[in-house]
PDB file of C-alpha atoms in Angstrom:
ATOM      1  CA  MET A   1      85.870  89.688 106.824  1.00 74.00           C
ATOM      2  CA  PRO A   2      83.484  91.777 104.201  1.00 88.00           C
ATOM      3  CA  ARG A   3      84.054  92.671 100.869  1.00 91.00           C
ATOM      4  CA  ILE A   4      86.762  95.128 100.550  1.00 89.00           C
ATOM      5  CA  GLU A   5      86.829  98.164  97.378  1.00 91.00           C
ATOM      6  CA  ARG A   6      88.565 100.885  97.106  1.00 90.00           C
ATOM      7  CA  SER A   7      89.381 102.928  93.897  1.00 94.00           C
ATOM      8  CA  ALA A   8      91.666 105.044  92.691  1.00 94.00           C
ATOM      9  CA  ASP A   9      91.779 107.886  89.853  1.00 94.00           C
ATOM     10  CA  VAL A  10      94.438 108.639  87.025  1.00 93.00           C
ATOM     11  CA  THR A  11      94.760 112.047  85.183  1.00 94.00           C
ATOM     12  CA  TRP A  12      97.357 112.080  81.936  1.00 94.00           C
ATOM     13  CA  GLU A  13      98.376 115.173  80.170  1.00 94.00           C
ATOM     14  CA  GLY A  14      99.796 114.581  76.815  1.00 94.00           C
ATOM     15  CA  ASN A  15     101.644 111.398  74.777  1.00 93.00           C
ATOM     16  CA  VAL A  16     103.030 108.609  76.505  1.00 89.00           C
ATOM     17  CA  ALA A  17     107.089 109.377  76.183  1.00 87.00           C
ATOM     18  CA  ARG A  18     106.810 112.950  76.983  1.00 89.00           C
ATOM     19  CA  GLY A  19     103.690 113.503  79.031  1.00 93.00           C
ATOM     20  CA  SER A  20     102.579 113.109  82.550  1.00 94.00           C
ATOM     21  CA  GLY A  21      99.939 111.639  85.050  1.00 94.00           C
ATOM     22  CA  ARG A  22      98.741 112.388  88.313  1.00 95.00           C
ATOM     23  CA  ILE A  23      97.551 109.306  90.654  1.00 95.00           C
ATOM     24  CA  SER A  24      94.848 109.886  93.535  1.00 95.00           C
ATOM     25  CA  GLY A  25      93.380 107.768  96.205  1.00 93.00           C
ATOM     26  CA  ARG A  26      89.260 108.550  96.551  1.00 94.00           C
ATOM     27  CA  THR A  27      89.989 108.223  99.976  1.00 94.00           C
ATOM     28  CA  GLY A  28      91.679 111.114  99.759  1.00 94.00           C
ATOM     29  CA  ALA A  29      94.722 109.344 101.384  1.00 94.00           C
ATOM     30  CA  PHE A  30      96.870 110.034  98.946  1.00 93.00           C
ATOM     31  CA  THR A  31      96.071 112.867  96.189  1.00 95.00           C
ATOM     32  CA  GLU A  32      97.883 113.871  92.879  1.00 96.00           C
ATOM     33  CA  LEU A  33     101.095 111.785  92.886  1.00 95.00           C
ATOM     34  CA  PRO A  34     103.187 112.335  89.957  1.00 95.00           C
ATOM     35  CA  TYR A  35     104.620 110.165  87.713  1.00 93.00           C
ATOM     36  CA  SER A  36     105.510 109.682  84.055  1.00 91.00           C
ATOM     37  CA  LEU A  37     107.018 107.470  81.949  1.00 89.00           C
ATOM     38  CA  PRO A  38     110.701 108.998  81.973  1.00 87.00           C
ATOM     39  CA  THR A  39     110.823 108.852  85.772  1.00 85.00           C
ATOM     40  CA  ARG A  40     109.205 105.332  86.009  1.00 87.00           C
ATOM     41  CA  ILE A  41     111.879 103.708  84.410  1.00 86.00           C
ATOM     42  CA  GLY A  42     114.676 105.627  84.564  1.00 86.00           C
ATOM     43  CA  GLN A  43     115.074 108.311  87.925  1.00 88.00           C
ATOM     44  CA  ALA A  44     112.046 108.787  89.983  1.00 88.00           C
ATOM     45  CA  GLU A  45     112.890 112.356  90.474  1.00 87.00           C
ATOM     46  CA  GLY A  46     110.481 112.548  93.608  1.00 90.00           C
ATOM     47  CA  LYS A  47     107.673 110.956  91.389  1.00 91.00           C
ATOM     48  CA  THR A  48     105.908 107.809  92.061  1.00 93.00           C
ATOM     49  CA  SER A  49     104.759 104.510  89.772  1.00 92.00           C
ATOM     50  CA  PRO A  50     102.580 101.803  89.442  1.00 92.00           C
ATOM     51  CA  GLU A  51     105.440  99.557  90.545  1.00 93.00           C
ATOM     52  CA  GLU A  52     106.091 101.661  93.897  1.00 94.00           C
ATOM     53  CA  LEU A  53     102.458 101.753  94.340  1.00 94.00           C
ATOM     54  CA  LEU A  54     102.768  97.672  94.176  1.00 95.00           C
ATOM     55  CA  ALA A  55     105.660  97.774  96.388  1.00 95.00           C
ATOM     56  CA  ALA A  56     103.625  99.886  99.258  1.00 96.00           C
ATOM     57  CA  ALA A  57     100.419  97.881  98.765  1.00 95.00           C
ATOM     58  CA  HIS A  58     102.291  94.575  98.937  1.00 96.00           C
ATOM     59  CA  ALA A  59     104.146  95.110 102.014  1.00 97.00           C
ATOM     60  CA  SER A  60     101.001  96.981 103.644  1.00 96.00           C
ATOM     61  CA  CYS A  61      99.077  93.777 102.821  1.00 96.00           C
ATOM     62  CA  PHE A  62     102.013  91.470 104.597  1.00 97.00           C
ATOM     63  CA  VAL A  63     102.802  93.098 107.563  1.00 97.00           C
ATOM     64  CA  THR A  64      99.068  93.402 108.715  1.00 97.00           C
ATOM     65  CA  SER A  65      99.256  89.230 107.929  1.00 97.00           C
ATOM     66  CA  LEU A  66     102.426  88.930 109.830  1.00 97.00           C
ATOM     67  CA  GLY A  67     100.942  90.733 112.604  1.00 97.00           C
ATOM     68  CA  SER A  68      97.736  88.548 112.584  1.00 97.00           C
ATOM     69  CA  GLU A  69      99.754  85.706 112.518  1.00 97.00           C
ATOM     70  CA  LEU A  70     101.892  86.440 115.300  1.00 97.00           C
ATOM     71  CA  ALA A  71      99.205  87.306 117.334  1.00 97.00           C
ATOM     72  CA  ARG A  72      97.368  84.062 116.178  1.00 97.00           C
ATOM     73  CA  ALA A  73     100.778  81.851 117.623  1.00 96.00           C
ATOM     74  CA  GLY A  74     100.400  84.237 120.864  1.00 97.00           C
ATOM     75  CA  THR A  75     103.603  86.191 120.517  1.00 97.00           C
ATOM     76  CA  PRO A  76     101.725  89.649 119.066  1.00 97.00           C
ATOM     77  CA  PRO A  77     105.088  92.112 117.874  1.00 97.00           C
ATOM     78  CA  GLU A  78     105.857  95.000 119.215  1.00 97.00           C
ATOM     79  CA  ARG A  79     106.835  96.353 115.999  1.00 97.00           C
ATOM     80  CA  MET A  80     107.430  95.599 112.504  1.00 97.00           C
ATOM     81  CA  VAL A  81     109.468  96.827 109.230  1.00 96.00           C
ATOM     82  CA  VAL A  82     108.975  95.498 105.858  1.00 97.00           C
ATOM     83  CA  HIS A  83     110.444  96.514 103.032  1.00 97.00           C
ATOM     84  CA  CYS A  84     109.494  95.480  99.613  1.00 97.00           C
ATOM     85  CA  THR A  85     110.893  95.588  96.036  1.00 97.00           C
ATOM     86  CA  VAL A  86     108.827  95.100  92.967  1.00 96.00           C
ATOM     87  CA  THR A  87     110.605  93.861  89.814  1.00 95.00           C
ATOM     88  CA  MET A  88     109.619  94.471  86.157  1.00 92.00           C
ATOM     89  CA  ASP A  89     111.283  92.919  83.255  1.00 92.00           C
ATOM     90  CA  GLU A  90     111.103  92.172  79.645  1.00 92.00           C
ATOM     91  CA  VAL A  91     109.541  88.817  79.241  1.00 91.00           C
ATOM     92  CA  GLU A  92     110.360  86.967  76.082  1.00 94.00           C
ATOM     93  CA  GLY A  93     106.927  86.952  73.871  1.00 94.00           C
ATOM     94  CA  ALA A  94     104.648  88.531  76.623  1.00 91.00           C
ATOM     95  CA  GLY A  95     106.124  91.957  77.211  1.00 90.00           C
ATOM     96  CA  HIS A  96     106.814  94.009  80.643  1.00 90.00           C
ATOM     97  CA  ARG A  97     105.419  91.904  83.303  1.00 91.00           C
ATOM     98  CA  ILE A  98     105.836  91.857  87.025  1.00 93.00           C
ATOM     99  CA  VAL A  99     108.554  89.169  87.566  1.00 94.00           C
ATOM    100  CA  ALA A 100     108.940  89.192  91.375  1.00 95.00           C
ATOM    101  CA  SER A 101     108.280  90.851  94.597  1.00 96.00           C
ATOM    102  CA  ALA A 102     110.644  90.903  97.431  1.00 97.00           C
ATOM    103  CA  ILE A 103     109.537  91.339 101.360  1.00 97.00           C
ATOM    104  CA  SER A 104     112.386  91.697 103.965  1.00 97.00           C
ATOM    105  CA  ALA A 105     110.962  91.947 106.986  1.00 97.00           C
ATOM    106  CA  ARG A 106     112.367  92.838 110.555  1.00 96.00           C
ATOM    107  CA  ALA A 107     110.089  92.284 113.931  1.00 96.00           C
ATOM    108  CA  VAL A 108     110.506  93.076 117.445  1.00 96.00           C
ATOM    109  CA  VAL A 109     108.606  89.908 118.973  1.00 97.00           C
ATOM    110  CA  PRO A 110     108.702  89.092 122.560  1.00 96.00           C
ATOM    111  CA  GLY A 111     108.676  85.016 123.076  1.00 95.00           C
ATOM    112  CA  ALA A 112     109.296  84.503 119.592  1.00 96.00           C
ATOM    113  CA  ASP A 113     112.281  82.818 117.818  1.00 96.00           C
ATOM    114  CA  PRO A 114     113.628  82.505 114.364  1.00 96.00           C
ATOM    115  CA  GLU A 115     111.780  79.551 113.603  1.00 96.00           C
ATOM    116  CA  SER A 116     108.469  80.915 114.870  1.00 96.00           C
ATOM    117  CA  LEU A 117     108.801  84.064 113.179  1.00 97.00           C
ATOM    118  CA  ALA A 118     109.448  82.373 109.861  1.00 97.00           C
ATOM    119  CA  ALA A 119     106.103  79.914 110.219  1.00 97.00           C
ATOM    120  CA  ALA A 120     104.411  82.726 110.834  1.00 97.00           C
ATOM    121  CA  ALA A 121     105.887  84.831 107.917  1.00 97.00           C
ATOM    122  CA  ALA A 122     105.015  82.153 105.556  1.00 97.00           C
ATOM    123  CA  ALA A 123     101.701  81.987 107.124  1.00 98.00           C
ATOM    124  CA  ALA A 124     101.434  85.653 106.248  1.00 98.00           C
ATOM    125  CA  ASP A 125     102.708  85.487 102.796  1.00 97.00           C
ATOM    126  CA  GLU A 126     100.061  82.303 102.215  1.00 97.00           C
ATOM    127  CA  GLY A 127      97.340  84.450 103.455  1.00 96.00           C
ATOM    128  CA  CYS A 128      98.052  87.925 102.327  1.00 96.00           C
ATOM    129  CA  PRO A 129      95.951  88.672  98.915  1.00 94.00           C
ATOM    130  CA  PHE A 130      98.705  90.817  97.181  1.00 95.00           C
ATOM    131  CA  SER A 131     100.814  87.719  97.346  1.00 96.00           C
ATOM    132  CA  ALA A 132      98.233  85.701  95.691  1.00 95.00           C
ATOM    133  CA  LEU A 133      97.988  88.413  93.262  1.00 93.00           C
ATOM    134  CA  VAL A 134     101.638  88.631  92.467  1.00 93.00           C
ATOM    135  CA  LYS A 135     101.842  84.868  92.447  1.00 93.00           C
ATOM    136  CA  ALA A 136      99.596  84.631  89.488  1.00 90.00           C
ATOM    137  CA  SER A 137     102.799  85.751  87.193  1.00 86.00           C
ATOM    138  CA  ALA A 138     105.679  86.307  89.233  1.00 88.00           C
ATOM    139  CA  THR A 139     107.574  85.091  92.083  1.00 91.00           C
ATOM    140  CA  VAL A 140     107.261  86.327  95.671  1.00 94.00           C
ATOM    141  CA  THR A 141     110.216  85.824  98.137  1.00 93.00           C
ATOM    142  CA  VAL A 142     109.994  86.214 101.932  1.00 95.00           C
ATOM    143  CA  GLU A 143     112.926  86.930 104.312  1.00 95.00           C
ATOM    144  CA  ALA A 144     112.002  87.674 108.321  1.00 95.00           C
ATOM    145  CA  ARG A 145     114.167  88.213 110.823  1.00 95.00           C
ATOM    146  CA  LEU A 146     113.696  89.230 114.491  1.00 95.00           C
ATOM    147  CA  ALA A 147     115.262  92.495 115.623  1.00 90.00           C
ATOM    148  CA  ASP A 148     116.489  94.317 118.981  1.00 81.00           C
ATOM    149  CA  GLY A 149     114.034  96.277 120.403  1.00 67.00           C
ATOM    150  CA  ASP A 150     115.371  99.598 118.736  1.00 58.00           C
TER     151      ASP A 150
END
């Protein structure tokens, strides 16, 4: 795989407590996503946060890794739904840190059994660059289960 580089821009107006910002991806896939400190640590009120974007990135990375592992095992998935929750918490002596990323995957995989899905999910976690990034300072948990063809 070639080296991958992607960029995003953030614009912030005002002080941290009362100001607000906008996040845009250089590809144009998302533009002007609003965020602020109050909505970052309280109710989101339709605004995003770095933690939400990390959860989206981790889920997206994991689902493609899982799909590759399942195909490699001869059981390509028909459908996968992945949910990721990133947790930031106060760490004594270190301030606020990402402390966990929990992935829950549900997949429709003809020919797979729960054991083969679990093996593919473990390999997908090992191969996902975002899992490696998060594991550098936090824990990653993965739960995967087969779903009906809904």
